[in-house]
XYZ file of C-alpha atoms in Angstrom:
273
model
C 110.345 105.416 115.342
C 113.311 106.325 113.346
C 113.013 107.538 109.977
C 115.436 106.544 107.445
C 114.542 108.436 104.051
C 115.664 107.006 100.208
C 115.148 109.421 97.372
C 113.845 107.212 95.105
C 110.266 108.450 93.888
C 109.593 111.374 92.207
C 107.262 114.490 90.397
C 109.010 116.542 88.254
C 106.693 119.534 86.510
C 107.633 121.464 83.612
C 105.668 124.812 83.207
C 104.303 125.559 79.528
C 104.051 122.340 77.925
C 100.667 121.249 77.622
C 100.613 117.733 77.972
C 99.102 114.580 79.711
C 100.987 112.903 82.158
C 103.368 110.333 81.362
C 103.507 107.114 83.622
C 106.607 105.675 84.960
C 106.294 102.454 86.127
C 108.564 99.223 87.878
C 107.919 95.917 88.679
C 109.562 94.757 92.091
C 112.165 92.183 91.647
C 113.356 91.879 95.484
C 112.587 93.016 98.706
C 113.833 96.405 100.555
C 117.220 95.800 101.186
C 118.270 94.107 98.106
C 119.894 96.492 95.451
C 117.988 96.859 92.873
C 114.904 95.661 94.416
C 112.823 96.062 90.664
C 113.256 96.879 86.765
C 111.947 99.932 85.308
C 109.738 99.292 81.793
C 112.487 99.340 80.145
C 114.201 96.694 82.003
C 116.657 98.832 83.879
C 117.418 97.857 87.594
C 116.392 100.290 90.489
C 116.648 100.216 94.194
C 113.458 102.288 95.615
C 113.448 101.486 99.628
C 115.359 101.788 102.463
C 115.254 99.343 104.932
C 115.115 99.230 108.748
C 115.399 96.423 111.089
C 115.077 96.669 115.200
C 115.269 93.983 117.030
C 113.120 92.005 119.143
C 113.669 90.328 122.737
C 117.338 88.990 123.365
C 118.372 85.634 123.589
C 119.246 85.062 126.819
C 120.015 81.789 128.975
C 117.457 79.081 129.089
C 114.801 80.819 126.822
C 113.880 79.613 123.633
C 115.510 81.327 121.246
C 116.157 84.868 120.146
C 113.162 86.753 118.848
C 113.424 89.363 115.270
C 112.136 90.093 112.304
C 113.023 90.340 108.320
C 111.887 91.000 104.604
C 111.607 88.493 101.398
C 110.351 88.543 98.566
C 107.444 86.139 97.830
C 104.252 84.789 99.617
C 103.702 82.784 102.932
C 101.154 80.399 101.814
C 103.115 78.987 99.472
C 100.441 79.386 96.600
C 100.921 81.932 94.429
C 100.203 85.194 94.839
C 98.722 86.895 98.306
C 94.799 87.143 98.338
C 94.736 84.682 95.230
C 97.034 86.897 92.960
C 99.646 84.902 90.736
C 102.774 87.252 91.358
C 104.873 87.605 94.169
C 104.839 91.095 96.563
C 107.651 91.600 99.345
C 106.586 91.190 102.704
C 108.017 92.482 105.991
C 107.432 90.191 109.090
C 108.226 89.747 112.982
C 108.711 86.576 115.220
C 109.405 85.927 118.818
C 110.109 82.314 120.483
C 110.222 83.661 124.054
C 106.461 85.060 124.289
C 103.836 87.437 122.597
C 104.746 90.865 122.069
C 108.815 90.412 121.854
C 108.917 90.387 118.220
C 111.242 92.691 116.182
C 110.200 95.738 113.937
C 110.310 96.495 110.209
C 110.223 100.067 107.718
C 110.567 100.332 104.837
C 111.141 104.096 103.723
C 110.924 106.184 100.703
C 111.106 109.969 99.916
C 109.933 110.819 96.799
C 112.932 112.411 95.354
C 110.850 115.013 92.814
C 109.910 116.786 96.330
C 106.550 116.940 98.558
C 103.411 115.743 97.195
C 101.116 118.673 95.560
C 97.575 119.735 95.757
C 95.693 116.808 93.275
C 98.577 114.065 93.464
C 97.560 110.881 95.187
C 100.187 108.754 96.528
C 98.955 104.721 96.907
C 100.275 101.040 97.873
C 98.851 97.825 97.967
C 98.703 95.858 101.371
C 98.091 92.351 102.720
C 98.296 91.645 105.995
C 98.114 88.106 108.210
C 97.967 88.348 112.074
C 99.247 90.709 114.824
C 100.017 90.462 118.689
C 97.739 91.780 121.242
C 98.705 93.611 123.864
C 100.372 91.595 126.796
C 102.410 91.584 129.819
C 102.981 95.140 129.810
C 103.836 95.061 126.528
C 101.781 97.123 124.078
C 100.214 95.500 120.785
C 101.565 94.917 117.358
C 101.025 97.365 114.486
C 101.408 96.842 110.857
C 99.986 99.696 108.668
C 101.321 102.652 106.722
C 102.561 106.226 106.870
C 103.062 109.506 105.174
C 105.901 111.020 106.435
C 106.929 114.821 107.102
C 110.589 114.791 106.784
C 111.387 112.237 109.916
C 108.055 112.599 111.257
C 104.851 110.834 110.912
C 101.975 113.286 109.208
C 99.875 110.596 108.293
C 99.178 106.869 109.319
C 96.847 104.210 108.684
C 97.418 100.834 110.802
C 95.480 97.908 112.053
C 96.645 96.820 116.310
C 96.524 93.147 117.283
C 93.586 92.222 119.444
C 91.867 95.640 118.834
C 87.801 96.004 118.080
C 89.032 94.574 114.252
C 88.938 97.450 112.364
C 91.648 100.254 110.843
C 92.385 103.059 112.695
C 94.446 106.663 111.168
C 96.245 109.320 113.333
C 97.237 112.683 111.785
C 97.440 116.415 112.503
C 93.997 116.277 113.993
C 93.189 113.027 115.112
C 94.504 110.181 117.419
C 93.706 106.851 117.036
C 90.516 107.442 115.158
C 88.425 104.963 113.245
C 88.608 104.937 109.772
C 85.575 102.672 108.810
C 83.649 99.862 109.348
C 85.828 97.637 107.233
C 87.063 94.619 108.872
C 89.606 92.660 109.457
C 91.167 91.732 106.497
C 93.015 88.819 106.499
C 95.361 87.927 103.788
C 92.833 89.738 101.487
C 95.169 92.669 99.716
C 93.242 95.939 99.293
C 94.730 99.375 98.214
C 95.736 102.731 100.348
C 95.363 105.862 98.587
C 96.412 109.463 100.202
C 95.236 112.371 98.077
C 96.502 115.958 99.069
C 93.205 118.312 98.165
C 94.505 121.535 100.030
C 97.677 123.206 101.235
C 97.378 121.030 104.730
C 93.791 118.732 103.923
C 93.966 115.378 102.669
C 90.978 112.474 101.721
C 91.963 108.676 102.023
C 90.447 105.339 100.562
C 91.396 102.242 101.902
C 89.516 98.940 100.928
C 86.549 100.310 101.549
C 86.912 102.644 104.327
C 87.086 105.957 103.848
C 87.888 109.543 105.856
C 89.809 113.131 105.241
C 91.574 115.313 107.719
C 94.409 117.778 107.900
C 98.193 117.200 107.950
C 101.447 119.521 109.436
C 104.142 120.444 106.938
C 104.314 118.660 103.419
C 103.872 115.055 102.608
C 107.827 114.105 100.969
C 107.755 109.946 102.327
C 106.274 107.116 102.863
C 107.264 104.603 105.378
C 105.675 100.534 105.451
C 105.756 98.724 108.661
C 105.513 95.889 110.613
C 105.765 96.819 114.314
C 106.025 93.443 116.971
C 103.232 92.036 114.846
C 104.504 88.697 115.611
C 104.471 85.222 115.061
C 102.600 84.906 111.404
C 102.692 88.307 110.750
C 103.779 88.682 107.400
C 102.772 92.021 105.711
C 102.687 92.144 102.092
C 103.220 95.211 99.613
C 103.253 96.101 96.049
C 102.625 98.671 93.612
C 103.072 102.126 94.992
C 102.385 104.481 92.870
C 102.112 108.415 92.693
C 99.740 109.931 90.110
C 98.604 113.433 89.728
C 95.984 115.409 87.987
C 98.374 117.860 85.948
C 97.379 121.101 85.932
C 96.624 123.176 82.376
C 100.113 123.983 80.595
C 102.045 121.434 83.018
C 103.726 118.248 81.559
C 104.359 115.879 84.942
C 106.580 113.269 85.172
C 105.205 109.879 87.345
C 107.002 107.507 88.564
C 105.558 104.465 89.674
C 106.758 101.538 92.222
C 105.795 98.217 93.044
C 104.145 95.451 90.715
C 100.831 94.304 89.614
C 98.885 92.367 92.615
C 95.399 93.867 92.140
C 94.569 96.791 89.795
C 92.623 100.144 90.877
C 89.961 100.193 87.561
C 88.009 103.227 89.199
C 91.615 105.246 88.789
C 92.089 103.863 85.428
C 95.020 103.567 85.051
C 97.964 101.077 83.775
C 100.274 99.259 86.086
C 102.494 96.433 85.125
């Protein structure tokens, strides 16, 4: 996949000031593409992602329509939040009219602007997902998921493939494909990714309630959400990303924060909006 990178999230440390960190925070107003696409805490406008669009199957003569995909901000069952929340996240989806598996792609990008992520900082987002498309006619299945990106390059990726075993899968500098829990498939029921760097090259990742470390190549400095051919009813939700840190002694470290409150993280205690 192509990476397009934003600067738009950042650390910035100042040696010899001994303070605790200070949280920067958004809420999202639109959905990646839109400029701004959220409002700092002090009500001023930013625009955080980068969006992405490839298309899907073509529209040719006698088919049923062209097949793509798209952002918006809001939720497709029409009720209120995602997962029973009462505010809106953006969502990315894909669509086809002329069979399973023609459906366009979405990413969303980010590079957090204050540089690479550091040993102790934990980067996290909030995800909902609906449905995605098996594998079919040659064609291989849908992916929706997330990565942490080295420069243009995936270093890290958690994802979920339509008619797979029904479980979330991660890839990284040492593993393929490999099964990161027993959690199932969660369907329109938001839980929260969370990276943590803990070495020069190691990372250890929570999500929902799976959970698994391993190693990545060069520095984490993105983050790219996506919605790959999922398909007809394949909106993916997202909200809240965030990058915290544990600042070390004589450091003062400035956070920002993206995304909105959907569901809180109470065992990280901290305070969203």
């Amino acid at each position: 996949m192509k990476k397009v990178l934003l600067s738009a999230i950042g650390i910035l440390g100042f040696v010899g000031l001994a303070f605790a960190s200070n949280n920067f925070s958004y809420a999202a107003t639109g959905s990646p593409g839109s400029s701004p696409d959220g409002l700092d805490q002090n009500n001023n406008p930013l625009t955080v992602w980068t969006l992405v669009d490839t298309a899907g199957g073509t529209n040719g003569a006698n088919d049923n329509g062209a097949d793509g995909e798209g952002v918006y901000f809001g939720n497709p069952d029409g009720s209120g939040g995602i997962g029973g929340g009462s505010v809106s996240s953006w969502q990315e989806y894909s669509y086809q009219n002329d069979g399973v598996g023609l459906g366009g792609s979405v990413n969303a990008y980010n590079t957090f602007s204050g540089g690479a992520l550091t040993l102790g900082q934990t980067v996290s987002i909030n995800f909902v997902m609906r449905a995605t498309d098996p594998a079919t006619g040659g064609r291989p299945a849908g992916q929706v998921g997330v990565s942490l990106l080295n420069g243009s390059s995936d270093a890290i990726t958690f994802y979920i493939y339509g008619g797979g075993p029904g479980n979330y899968f991660y890839s990284d500098a040492g593993s393929t494909g490999a099964n990161a829990g027993p959690m199932g498939y969660q369907y329109q029921n938001a839980f929260n990714i969370a990276f943590t760097q803990t070495g020069a090259n190691t990372y250890s990742a929570v999500a929902g309630s799976d959970n698994w470390s391993g190693t990545f190549n060069g520095s984490l400095s993105g983050i790219d959400v996506f919605d790959d051919a999922g398909g007809n009813g394949s909106d993916v939700g997202f909200n809240n990303l965030t990058i915290t840190s544990v600042p070390e002694p004589g450091t003062l470290t400035l956070i920002f924060v993206g995304g909105m409150l959907l569901f809180g993280h109470p065992s990280r205690g901290r305070n969203r909006i």
